Tab-separated table of C-alpha atoms and ligand atoms in Angstrom:
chain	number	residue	atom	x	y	z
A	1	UNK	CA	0.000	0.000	0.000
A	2	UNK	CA	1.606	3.721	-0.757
A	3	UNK	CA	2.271	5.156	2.132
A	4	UNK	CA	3.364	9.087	2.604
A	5	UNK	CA	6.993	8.905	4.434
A	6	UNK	CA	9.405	11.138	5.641
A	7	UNK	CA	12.880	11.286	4.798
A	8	UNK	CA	15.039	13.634	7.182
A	9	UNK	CA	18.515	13.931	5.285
A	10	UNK	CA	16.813	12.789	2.102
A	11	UNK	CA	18.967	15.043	0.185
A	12	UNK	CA	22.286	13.118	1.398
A	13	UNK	CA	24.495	10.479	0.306
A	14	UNK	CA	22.437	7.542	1.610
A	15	UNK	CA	19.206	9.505	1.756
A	16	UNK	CA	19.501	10.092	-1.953
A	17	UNK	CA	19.122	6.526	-2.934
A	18	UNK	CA	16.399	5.836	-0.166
A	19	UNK	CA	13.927	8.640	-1.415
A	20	UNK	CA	14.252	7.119	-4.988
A	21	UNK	CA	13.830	3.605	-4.171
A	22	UNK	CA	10.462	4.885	-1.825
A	23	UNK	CA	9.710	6.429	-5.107
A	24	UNK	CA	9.996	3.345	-7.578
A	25	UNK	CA	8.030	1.761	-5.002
A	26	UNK	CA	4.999	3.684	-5.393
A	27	UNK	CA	5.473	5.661	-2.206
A	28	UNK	CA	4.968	9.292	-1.196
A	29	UNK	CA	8.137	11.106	0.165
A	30	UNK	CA	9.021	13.902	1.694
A	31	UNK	CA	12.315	14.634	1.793
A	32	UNK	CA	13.529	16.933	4.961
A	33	UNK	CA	16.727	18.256	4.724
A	34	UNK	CA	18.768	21.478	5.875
A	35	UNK	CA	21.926	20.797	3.110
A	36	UNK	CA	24.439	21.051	5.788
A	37	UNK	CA	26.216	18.132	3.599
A	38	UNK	CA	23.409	17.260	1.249
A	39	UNK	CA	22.896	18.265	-2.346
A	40	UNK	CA	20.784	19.570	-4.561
A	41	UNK	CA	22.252	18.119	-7.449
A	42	UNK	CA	21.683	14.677	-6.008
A	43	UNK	CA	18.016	15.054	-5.470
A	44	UNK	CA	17.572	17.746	-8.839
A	45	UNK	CA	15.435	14.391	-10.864
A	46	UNK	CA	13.095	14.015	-8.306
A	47	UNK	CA	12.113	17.384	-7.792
A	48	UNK	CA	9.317	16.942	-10.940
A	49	UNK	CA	8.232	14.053	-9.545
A	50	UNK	CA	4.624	14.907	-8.011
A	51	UNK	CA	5.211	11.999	-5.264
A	52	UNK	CA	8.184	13.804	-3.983
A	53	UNK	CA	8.050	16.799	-1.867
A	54	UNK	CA	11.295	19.043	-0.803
A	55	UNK	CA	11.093	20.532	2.469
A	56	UNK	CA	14.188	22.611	3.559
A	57	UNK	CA	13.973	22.670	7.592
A	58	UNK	CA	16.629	21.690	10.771
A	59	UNK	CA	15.818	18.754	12.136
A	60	UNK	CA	15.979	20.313	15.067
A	61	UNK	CA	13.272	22.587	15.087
A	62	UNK	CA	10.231	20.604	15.407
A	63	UNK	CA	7.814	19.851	12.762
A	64	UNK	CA	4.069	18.847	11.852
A	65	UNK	CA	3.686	16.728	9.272
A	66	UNK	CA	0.983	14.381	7.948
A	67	UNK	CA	2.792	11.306	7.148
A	68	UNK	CA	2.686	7.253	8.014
A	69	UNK	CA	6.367	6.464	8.455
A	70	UNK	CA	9.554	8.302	9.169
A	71	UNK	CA	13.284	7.666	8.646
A	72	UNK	CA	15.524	9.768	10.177
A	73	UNK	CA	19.095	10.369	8.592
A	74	UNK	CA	19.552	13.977	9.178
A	75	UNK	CA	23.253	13.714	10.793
A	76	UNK	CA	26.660	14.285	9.118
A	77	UNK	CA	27.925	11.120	8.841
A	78	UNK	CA	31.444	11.948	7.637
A	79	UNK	CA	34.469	12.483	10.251
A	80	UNK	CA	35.373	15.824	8.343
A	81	UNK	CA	32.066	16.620	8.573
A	82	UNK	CA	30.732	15.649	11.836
A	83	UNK	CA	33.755	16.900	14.186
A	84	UNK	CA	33.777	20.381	11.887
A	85	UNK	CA	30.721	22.008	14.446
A	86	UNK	CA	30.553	19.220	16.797
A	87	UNK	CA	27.959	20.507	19.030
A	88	UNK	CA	25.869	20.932	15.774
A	89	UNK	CA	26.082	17.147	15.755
A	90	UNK	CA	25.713	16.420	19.356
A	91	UNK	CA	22.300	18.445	18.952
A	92	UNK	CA	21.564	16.974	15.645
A	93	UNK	CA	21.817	13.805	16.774
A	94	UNK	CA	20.013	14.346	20.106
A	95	UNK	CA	17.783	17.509	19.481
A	96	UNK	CA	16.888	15.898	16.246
A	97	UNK	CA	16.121	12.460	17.235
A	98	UNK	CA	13.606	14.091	19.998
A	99	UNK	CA	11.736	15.993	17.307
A	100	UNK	CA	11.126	12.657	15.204
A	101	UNK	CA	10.234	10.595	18.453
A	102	UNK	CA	7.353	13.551	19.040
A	103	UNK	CA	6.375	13.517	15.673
A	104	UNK	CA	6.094	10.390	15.741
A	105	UNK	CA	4.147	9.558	19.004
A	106	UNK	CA	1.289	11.597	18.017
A	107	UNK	CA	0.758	10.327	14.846
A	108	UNK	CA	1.896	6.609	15.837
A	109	UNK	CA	3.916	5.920	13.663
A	110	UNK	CA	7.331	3.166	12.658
A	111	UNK	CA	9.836	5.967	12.928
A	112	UNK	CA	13.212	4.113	11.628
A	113	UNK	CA	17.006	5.549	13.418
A	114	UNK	CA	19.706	5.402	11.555
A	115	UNK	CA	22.216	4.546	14.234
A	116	UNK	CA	26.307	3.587	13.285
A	117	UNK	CA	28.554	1.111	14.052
A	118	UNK	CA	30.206	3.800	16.276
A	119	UNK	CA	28.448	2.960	19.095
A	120	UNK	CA	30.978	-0.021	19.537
A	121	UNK	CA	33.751	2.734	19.162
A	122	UNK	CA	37.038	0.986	19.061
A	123	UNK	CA	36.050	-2.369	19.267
A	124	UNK	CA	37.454	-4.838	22.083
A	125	UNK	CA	34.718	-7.566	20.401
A	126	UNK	CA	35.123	-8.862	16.811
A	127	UNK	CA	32.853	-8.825	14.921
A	128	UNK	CA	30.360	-6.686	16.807
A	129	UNK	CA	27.234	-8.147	17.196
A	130	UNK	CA	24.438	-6.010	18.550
A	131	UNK	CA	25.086	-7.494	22.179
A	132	UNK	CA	28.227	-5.884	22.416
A	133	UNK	CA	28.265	-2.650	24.322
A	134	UNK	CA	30.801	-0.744	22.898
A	135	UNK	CA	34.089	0.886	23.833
A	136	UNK	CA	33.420	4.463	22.969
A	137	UNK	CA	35.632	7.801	24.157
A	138	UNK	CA	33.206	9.879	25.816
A	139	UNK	CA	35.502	13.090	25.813
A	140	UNK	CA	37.445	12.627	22.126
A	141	UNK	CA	36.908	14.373	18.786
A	142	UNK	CA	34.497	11.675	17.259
A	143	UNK	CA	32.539	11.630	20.695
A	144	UNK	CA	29.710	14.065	19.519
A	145	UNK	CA	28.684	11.623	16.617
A	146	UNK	CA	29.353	8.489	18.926
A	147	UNK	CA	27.718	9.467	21.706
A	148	UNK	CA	25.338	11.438	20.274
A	149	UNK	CA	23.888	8.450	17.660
A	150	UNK	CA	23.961	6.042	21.622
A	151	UNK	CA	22.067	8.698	23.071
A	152	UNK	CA	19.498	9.006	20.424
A	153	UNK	CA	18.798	5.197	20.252
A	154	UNK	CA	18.274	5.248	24.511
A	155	UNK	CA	15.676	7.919	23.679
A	156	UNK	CA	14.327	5.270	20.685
A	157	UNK	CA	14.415	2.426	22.981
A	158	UNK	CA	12.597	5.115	25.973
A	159	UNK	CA	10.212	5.780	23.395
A	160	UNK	CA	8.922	2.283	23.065
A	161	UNK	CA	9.100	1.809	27.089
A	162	UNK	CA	7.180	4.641	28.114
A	163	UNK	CA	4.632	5.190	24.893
A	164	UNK	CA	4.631	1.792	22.940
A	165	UNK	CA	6.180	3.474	20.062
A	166	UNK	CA	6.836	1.377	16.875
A	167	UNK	CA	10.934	1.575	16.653
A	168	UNK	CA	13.314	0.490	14.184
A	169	UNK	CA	16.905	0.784	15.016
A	170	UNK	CA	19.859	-0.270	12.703
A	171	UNK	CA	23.640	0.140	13.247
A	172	UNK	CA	24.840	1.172	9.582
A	173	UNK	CA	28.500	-0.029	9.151
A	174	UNK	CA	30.703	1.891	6.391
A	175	UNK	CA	28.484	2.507	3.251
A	176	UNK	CA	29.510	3.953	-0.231
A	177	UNK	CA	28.234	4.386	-3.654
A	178	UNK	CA	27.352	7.271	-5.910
A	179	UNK	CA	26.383	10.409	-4.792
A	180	UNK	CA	29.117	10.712	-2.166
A	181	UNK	CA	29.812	14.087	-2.068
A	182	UNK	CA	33.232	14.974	-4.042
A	183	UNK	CA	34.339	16.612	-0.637
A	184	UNK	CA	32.594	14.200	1.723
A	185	UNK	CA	36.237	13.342	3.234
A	186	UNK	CA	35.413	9.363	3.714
A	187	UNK	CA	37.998	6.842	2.417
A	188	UNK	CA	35.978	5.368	-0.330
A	189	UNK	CA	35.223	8.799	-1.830
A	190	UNK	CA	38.994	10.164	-0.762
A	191	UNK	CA	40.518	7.219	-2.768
A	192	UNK	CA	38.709	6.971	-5.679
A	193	UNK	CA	38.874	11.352	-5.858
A	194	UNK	CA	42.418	11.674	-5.484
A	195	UNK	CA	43.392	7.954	-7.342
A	196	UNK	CA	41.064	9.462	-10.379
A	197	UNK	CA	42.957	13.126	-9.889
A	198	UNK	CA	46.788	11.401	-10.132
A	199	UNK	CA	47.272	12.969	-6.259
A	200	UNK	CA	48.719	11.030	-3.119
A	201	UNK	CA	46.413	8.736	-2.148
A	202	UNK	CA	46.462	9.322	1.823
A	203	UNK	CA	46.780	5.823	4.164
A	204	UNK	CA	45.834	7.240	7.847
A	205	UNK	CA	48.061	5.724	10.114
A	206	UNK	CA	50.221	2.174	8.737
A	207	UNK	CA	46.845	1.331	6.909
A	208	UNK	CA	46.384	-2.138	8.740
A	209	UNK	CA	43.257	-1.106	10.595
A	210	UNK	CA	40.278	-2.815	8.993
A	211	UNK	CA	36.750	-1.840	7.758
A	212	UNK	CA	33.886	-3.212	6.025
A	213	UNK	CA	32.058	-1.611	2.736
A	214	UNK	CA	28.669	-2.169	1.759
A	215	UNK	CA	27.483	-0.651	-1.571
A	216	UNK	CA	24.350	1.383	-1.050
A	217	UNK	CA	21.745	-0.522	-2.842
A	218	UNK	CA	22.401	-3.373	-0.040
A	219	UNK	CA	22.113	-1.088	2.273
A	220	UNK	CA	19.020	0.864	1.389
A	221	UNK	CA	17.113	-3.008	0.877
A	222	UNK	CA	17.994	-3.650	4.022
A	223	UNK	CA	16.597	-0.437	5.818
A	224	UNK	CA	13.182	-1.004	3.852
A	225	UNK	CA	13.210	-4.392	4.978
A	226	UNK	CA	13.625	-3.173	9.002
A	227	UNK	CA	10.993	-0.921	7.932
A	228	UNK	CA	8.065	-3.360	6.638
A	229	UNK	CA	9.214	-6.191	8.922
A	230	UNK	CA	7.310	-6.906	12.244
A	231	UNK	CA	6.180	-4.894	15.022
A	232	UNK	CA	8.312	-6.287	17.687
A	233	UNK	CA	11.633	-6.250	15.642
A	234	UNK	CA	13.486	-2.826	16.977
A	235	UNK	CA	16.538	-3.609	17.035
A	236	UNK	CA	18.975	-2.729	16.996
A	237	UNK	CA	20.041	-4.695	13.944
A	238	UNK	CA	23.470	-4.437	11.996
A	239	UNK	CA	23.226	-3.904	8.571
A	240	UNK	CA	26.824	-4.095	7.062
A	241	UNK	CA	29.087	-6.146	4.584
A	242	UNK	CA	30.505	-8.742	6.563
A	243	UNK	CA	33.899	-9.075	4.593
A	244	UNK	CA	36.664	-7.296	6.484
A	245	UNK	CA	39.671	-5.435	4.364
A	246	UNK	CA	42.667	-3.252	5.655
A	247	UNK	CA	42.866	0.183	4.136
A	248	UNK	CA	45.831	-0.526	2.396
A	249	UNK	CA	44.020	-3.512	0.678
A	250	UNK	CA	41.113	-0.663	-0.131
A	251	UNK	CA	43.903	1.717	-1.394
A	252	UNK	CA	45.375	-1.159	-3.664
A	253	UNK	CA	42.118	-2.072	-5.052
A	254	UNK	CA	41.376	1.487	-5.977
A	255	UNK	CA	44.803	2.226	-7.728
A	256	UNK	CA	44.341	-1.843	-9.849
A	257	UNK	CA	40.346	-0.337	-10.812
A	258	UNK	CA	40.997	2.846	-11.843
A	259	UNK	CA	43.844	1.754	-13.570
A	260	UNK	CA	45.843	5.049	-11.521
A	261	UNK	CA	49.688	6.260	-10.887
A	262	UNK	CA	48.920	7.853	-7.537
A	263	UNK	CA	51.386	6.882	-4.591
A	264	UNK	CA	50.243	5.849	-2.079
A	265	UNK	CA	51.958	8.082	1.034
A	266	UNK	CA	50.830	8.063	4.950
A	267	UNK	CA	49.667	10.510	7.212
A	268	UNK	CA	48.783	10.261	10.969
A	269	UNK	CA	46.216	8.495	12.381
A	270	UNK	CA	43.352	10.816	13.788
A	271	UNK	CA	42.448	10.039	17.035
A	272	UNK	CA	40.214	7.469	18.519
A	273	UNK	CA	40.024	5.493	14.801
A	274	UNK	CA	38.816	2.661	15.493
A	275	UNK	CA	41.191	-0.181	14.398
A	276	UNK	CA	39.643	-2.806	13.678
A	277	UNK	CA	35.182	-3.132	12.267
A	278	UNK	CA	33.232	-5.900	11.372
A	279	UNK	CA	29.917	-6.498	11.631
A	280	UNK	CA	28.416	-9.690	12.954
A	281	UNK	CA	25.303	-9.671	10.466
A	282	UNK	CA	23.909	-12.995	11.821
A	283	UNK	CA	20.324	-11.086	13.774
A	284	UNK	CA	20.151	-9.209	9.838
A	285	UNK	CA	19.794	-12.358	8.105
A	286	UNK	CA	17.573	-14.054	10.689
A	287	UNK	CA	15.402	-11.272	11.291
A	288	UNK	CA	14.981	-9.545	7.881
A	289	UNK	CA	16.139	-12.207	5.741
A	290	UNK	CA	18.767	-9.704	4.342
A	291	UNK	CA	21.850	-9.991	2.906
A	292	UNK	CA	24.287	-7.361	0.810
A	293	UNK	CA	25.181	-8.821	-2.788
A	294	UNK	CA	27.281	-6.612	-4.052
A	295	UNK	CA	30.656	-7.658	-4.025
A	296	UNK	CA	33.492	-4.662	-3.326
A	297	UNK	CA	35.160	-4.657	-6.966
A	298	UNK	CA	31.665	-4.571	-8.386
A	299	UNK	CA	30.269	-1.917	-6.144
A	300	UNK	CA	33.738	0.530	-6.646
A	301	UNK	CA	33.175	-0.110	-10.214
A	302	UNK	CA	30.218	1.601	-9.907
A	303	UNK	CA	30.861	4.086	-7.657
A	304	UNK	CA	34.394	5.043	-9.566
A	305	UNK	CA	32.137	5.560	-13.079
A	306	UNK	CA	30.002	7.800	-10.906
A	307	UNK	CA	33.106	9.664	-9.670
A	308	UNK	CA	34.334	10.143	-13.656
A	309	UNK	CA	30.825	11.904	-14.398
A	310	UNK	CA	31.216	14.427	-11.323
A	311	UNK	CA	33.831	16.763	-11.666
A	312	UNK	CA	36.409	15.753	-9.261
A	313	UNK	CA	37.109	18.247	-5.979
A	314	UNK	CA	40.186	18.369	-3.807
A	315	UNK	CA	40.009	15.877	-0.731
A	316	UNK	CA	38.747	16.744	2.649
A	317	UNK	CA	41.593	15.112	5.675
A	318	UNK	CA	40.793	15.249	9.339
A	319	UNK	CA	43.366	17.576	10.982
B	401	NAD	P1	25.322	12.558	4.543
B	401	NAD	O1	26.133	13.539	5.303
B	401	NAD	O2	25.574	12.398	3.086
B	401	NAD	O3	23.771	12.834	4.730
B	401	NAD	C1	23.234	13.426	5.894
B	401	NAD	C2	22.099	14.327	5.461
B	401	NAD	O4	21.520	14.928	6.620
B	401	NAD	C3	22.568	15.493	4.580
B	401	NAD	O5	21.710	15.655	3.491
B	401	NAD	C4	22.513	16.702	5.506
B	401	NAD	O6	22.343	17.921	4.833
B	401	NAD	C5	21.349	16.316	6.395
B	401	NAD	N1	21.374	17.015	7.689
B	401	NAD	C6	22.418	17.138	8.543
B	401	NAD	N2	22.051	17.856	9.626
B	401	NAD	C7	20.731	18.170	9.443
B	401	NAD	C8	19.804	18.904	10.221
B	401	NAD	N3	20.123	19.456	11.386
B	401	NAD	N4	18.532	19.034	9.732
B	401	NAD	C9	18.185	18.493	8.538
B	401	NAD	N5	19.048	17.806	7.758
B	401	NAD	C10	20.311	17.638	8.214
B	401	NAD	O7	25.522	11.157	5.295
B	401	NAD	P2	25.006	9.715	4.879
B	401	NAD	O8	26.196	8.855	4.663
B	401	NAD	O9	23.968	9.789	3.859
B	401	NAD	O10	24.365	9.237	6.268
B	401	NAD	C11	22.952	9.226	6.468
B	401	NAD	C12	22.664	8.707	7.866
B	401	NAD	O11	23.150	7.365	7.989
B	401	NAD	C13	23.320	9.529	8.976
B	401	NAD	O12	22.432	9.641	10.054
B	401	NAD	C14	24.506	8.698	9.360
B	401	NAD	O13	24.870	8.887	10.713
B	401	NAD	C15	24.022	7.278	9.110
B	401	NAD	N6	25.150	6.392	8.823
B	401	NAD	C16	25.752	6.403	7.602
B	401	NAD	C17	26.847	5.582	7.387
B	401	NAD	C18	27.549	5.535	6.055
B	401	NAD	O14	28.555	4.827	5.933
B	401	NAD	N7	27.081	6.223	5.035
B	401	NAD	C19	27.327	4.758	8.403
B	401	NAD	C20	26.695	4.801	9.639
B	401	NAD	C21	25.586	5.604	9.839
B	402	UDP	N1	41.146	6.940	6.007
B	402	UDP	C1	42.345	6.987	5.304
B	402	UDP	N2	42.496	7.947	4.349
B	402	UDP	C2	41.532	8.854	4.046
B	402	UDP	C3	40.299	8.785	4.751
B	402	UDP	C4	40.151	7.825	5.731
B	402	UDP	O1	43.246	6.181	5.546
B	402	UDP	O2	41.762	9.686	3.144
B	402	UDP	C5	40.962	5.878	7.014
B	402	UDP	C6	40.470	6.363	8.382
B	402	UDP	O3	41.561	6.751	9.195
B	402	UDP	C7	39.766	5.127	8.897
B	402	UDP	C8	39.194	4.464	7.635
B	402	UDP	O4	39.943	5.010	6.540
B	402	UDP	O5	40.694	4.238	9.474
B	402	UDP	C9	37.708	4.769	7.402
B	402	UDP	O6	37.545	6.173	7.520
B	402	UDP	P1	36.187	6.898	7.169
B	402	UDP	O7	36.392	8.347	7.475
B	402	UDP	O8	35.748	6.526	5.822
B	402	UDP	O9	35.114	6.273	8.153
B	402	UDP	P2	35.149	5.822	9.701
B	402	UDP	O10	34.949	4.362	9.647
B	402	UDP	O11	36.452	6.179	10.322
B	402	UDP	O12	34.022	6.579	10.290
């Protein structure tokens, strides 16, 4: 059935893909965004589309809208981005997540949090499942996103408690795809920018810690599916690729795909990076009978033709 559902951050990276799929679907969206790293550009083809609706607005200010379903991605997701005003995240994350909740409650509604797989911080547990608590820096430079994305899933998880709200929360491990912004400052996106460009490709640190990368599609099939599944599935859930690499690996596959001279060169770690992520993706299949497809050469392939179409913008480092 076509249901009317909000997007916040619809006009980001991930959000992008999620208001189109909604679309092809037959859905209503409304996409809420205030472009702090959104686009334009990356929502410009929906914008004729009657089902789609733009609404600029701050999460953070609180809204009333008619609609049967919300996801909320309004947060900087990107280092760069999020430690550049962190108490702009900090209240994005918290301050925002509130506003959704209310919104939310008196309409009674599934309202969907994207959380991250930095609530487990630097991981003493590997793979994370969703039992593990989490070894997070309360007081560091990526605290404001990490404790900002725990503290809006307690006030998901208080929601439910005290009101019986419908909840969906999933832990998003490293995603990537097209529409990354040029200057978004993650590795995928730095890589592929700088291997395209002939410049240094940049290894934080020796380049042995590890990450996983799903490819957007997977992800966004997987969010739908915590969406539609049943009432007393919350979360939180993991939705990642469960194949681990090393940056270096990531840095070597980028140079052999885009067929690129760059050198590779190092630079210092930032802090708190989280050596080593993987996520235990077990409770994913189980629960929502999901499972990403895309392999990592396929899904770079993709992303790096998107990357040749855009025109390429200097790199964004953490300092
Ligand atoms: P993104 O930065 O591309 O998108 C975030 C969107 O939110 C942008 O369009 C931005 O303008 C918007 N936004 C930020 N602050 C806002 C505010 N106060 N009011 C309204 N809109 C606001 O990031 P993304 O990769 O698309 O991430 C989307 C969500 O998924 C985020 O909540 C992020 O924490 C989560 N997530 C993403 C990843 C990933 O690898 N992409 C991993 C873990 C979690
Ligand atoms: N990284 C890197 N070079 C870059 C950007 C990132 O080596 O140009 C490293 C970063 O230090 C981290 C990993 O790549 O170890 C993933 O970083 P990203 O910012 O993409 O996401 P994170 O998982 O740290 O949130």
């Amino acid at each position: 059935m076509s249901q009317r559902i909000l997007v916040t951050g619809g006009a980001g990276f991930v959000g992008t893909h999620l208001c189109k799929k909604l679309l092809q679907r037959g859905h209503q969206v409304v996409c809420m965004d205030n472009f702090a790293t959104g686009s334009m550009h990356n929502i410009a083809e929906l914008l004729n589309n009657p089902a789609f609706g733009l609404l600029t607005h701050d999460v953070n200010e609180a809204v009333s809208l008619e609609v049967d379903q919300i996801y909320n991605l309004a947060c900087p997701a990107s280092p760069v981005h999020y430690q550049a005003d962190p108490i702009a995240t900090l209240k994005t994350s918290v301050v925002g997540a509130l506003n959704v909740l209310e919104l939310a409650r008196l309409r009674n509604i599934p309202v969907l949090q994207a959380s991250t797989s930095e609530v487990y911080g630097d991981p003493h547990v590997h793979p994370q499942s969703e039992t593990y608590w989490g070894n997070v820096n309360p007081i560091g430079p990526r605290a404001c996103y990490d404790e900002g994305k725990r503290s809006a899933e307690t006030l998901f998880f208080d929601y439910c408690r005290q009101f019986g709200l419908p909840i969906k929360v999933v832990r998003i491990f490293n995603t990537y795809g097209p529409h990354m912004h040029p200057a978004d400052g993650r590795v995928v996106a730095n890589f592929i920018i700088q291997a395209l460009s002939g410049d240094d490709i940049t290894i934080y640190g020796d380049g042995t810690q590890t990450r996983s990368f799903c490819y957007v599609d997977d992800l966004v099939v997987g969010l739908m599916a915590m969406m539609s599944s049943l009432p007393d599935i919350t979360g939180p859930i993991n939705l990642g690729n469960p194949e681990e690499y090393t940056i270096r690996q990531l840095a070597d596959l980028v140079l052999e795909l885009t067929d690129s001279n760059s050198r590779i060169v190092h630079r210092p770690l930032p802090v708190d990076d989280p050596r080593q992520r993987l996520p235990d993706v077990d409770k994913a299949r189980r629960l929502l009978n999901w499972t990403p497809s895309v392999p990592l050469r396929e899904g770079l392939m993709r992303t790096i033709a998107h990357f040749k179409s855009v025109r390429a913008t200097p790199v964004l480092a953490v300092v």
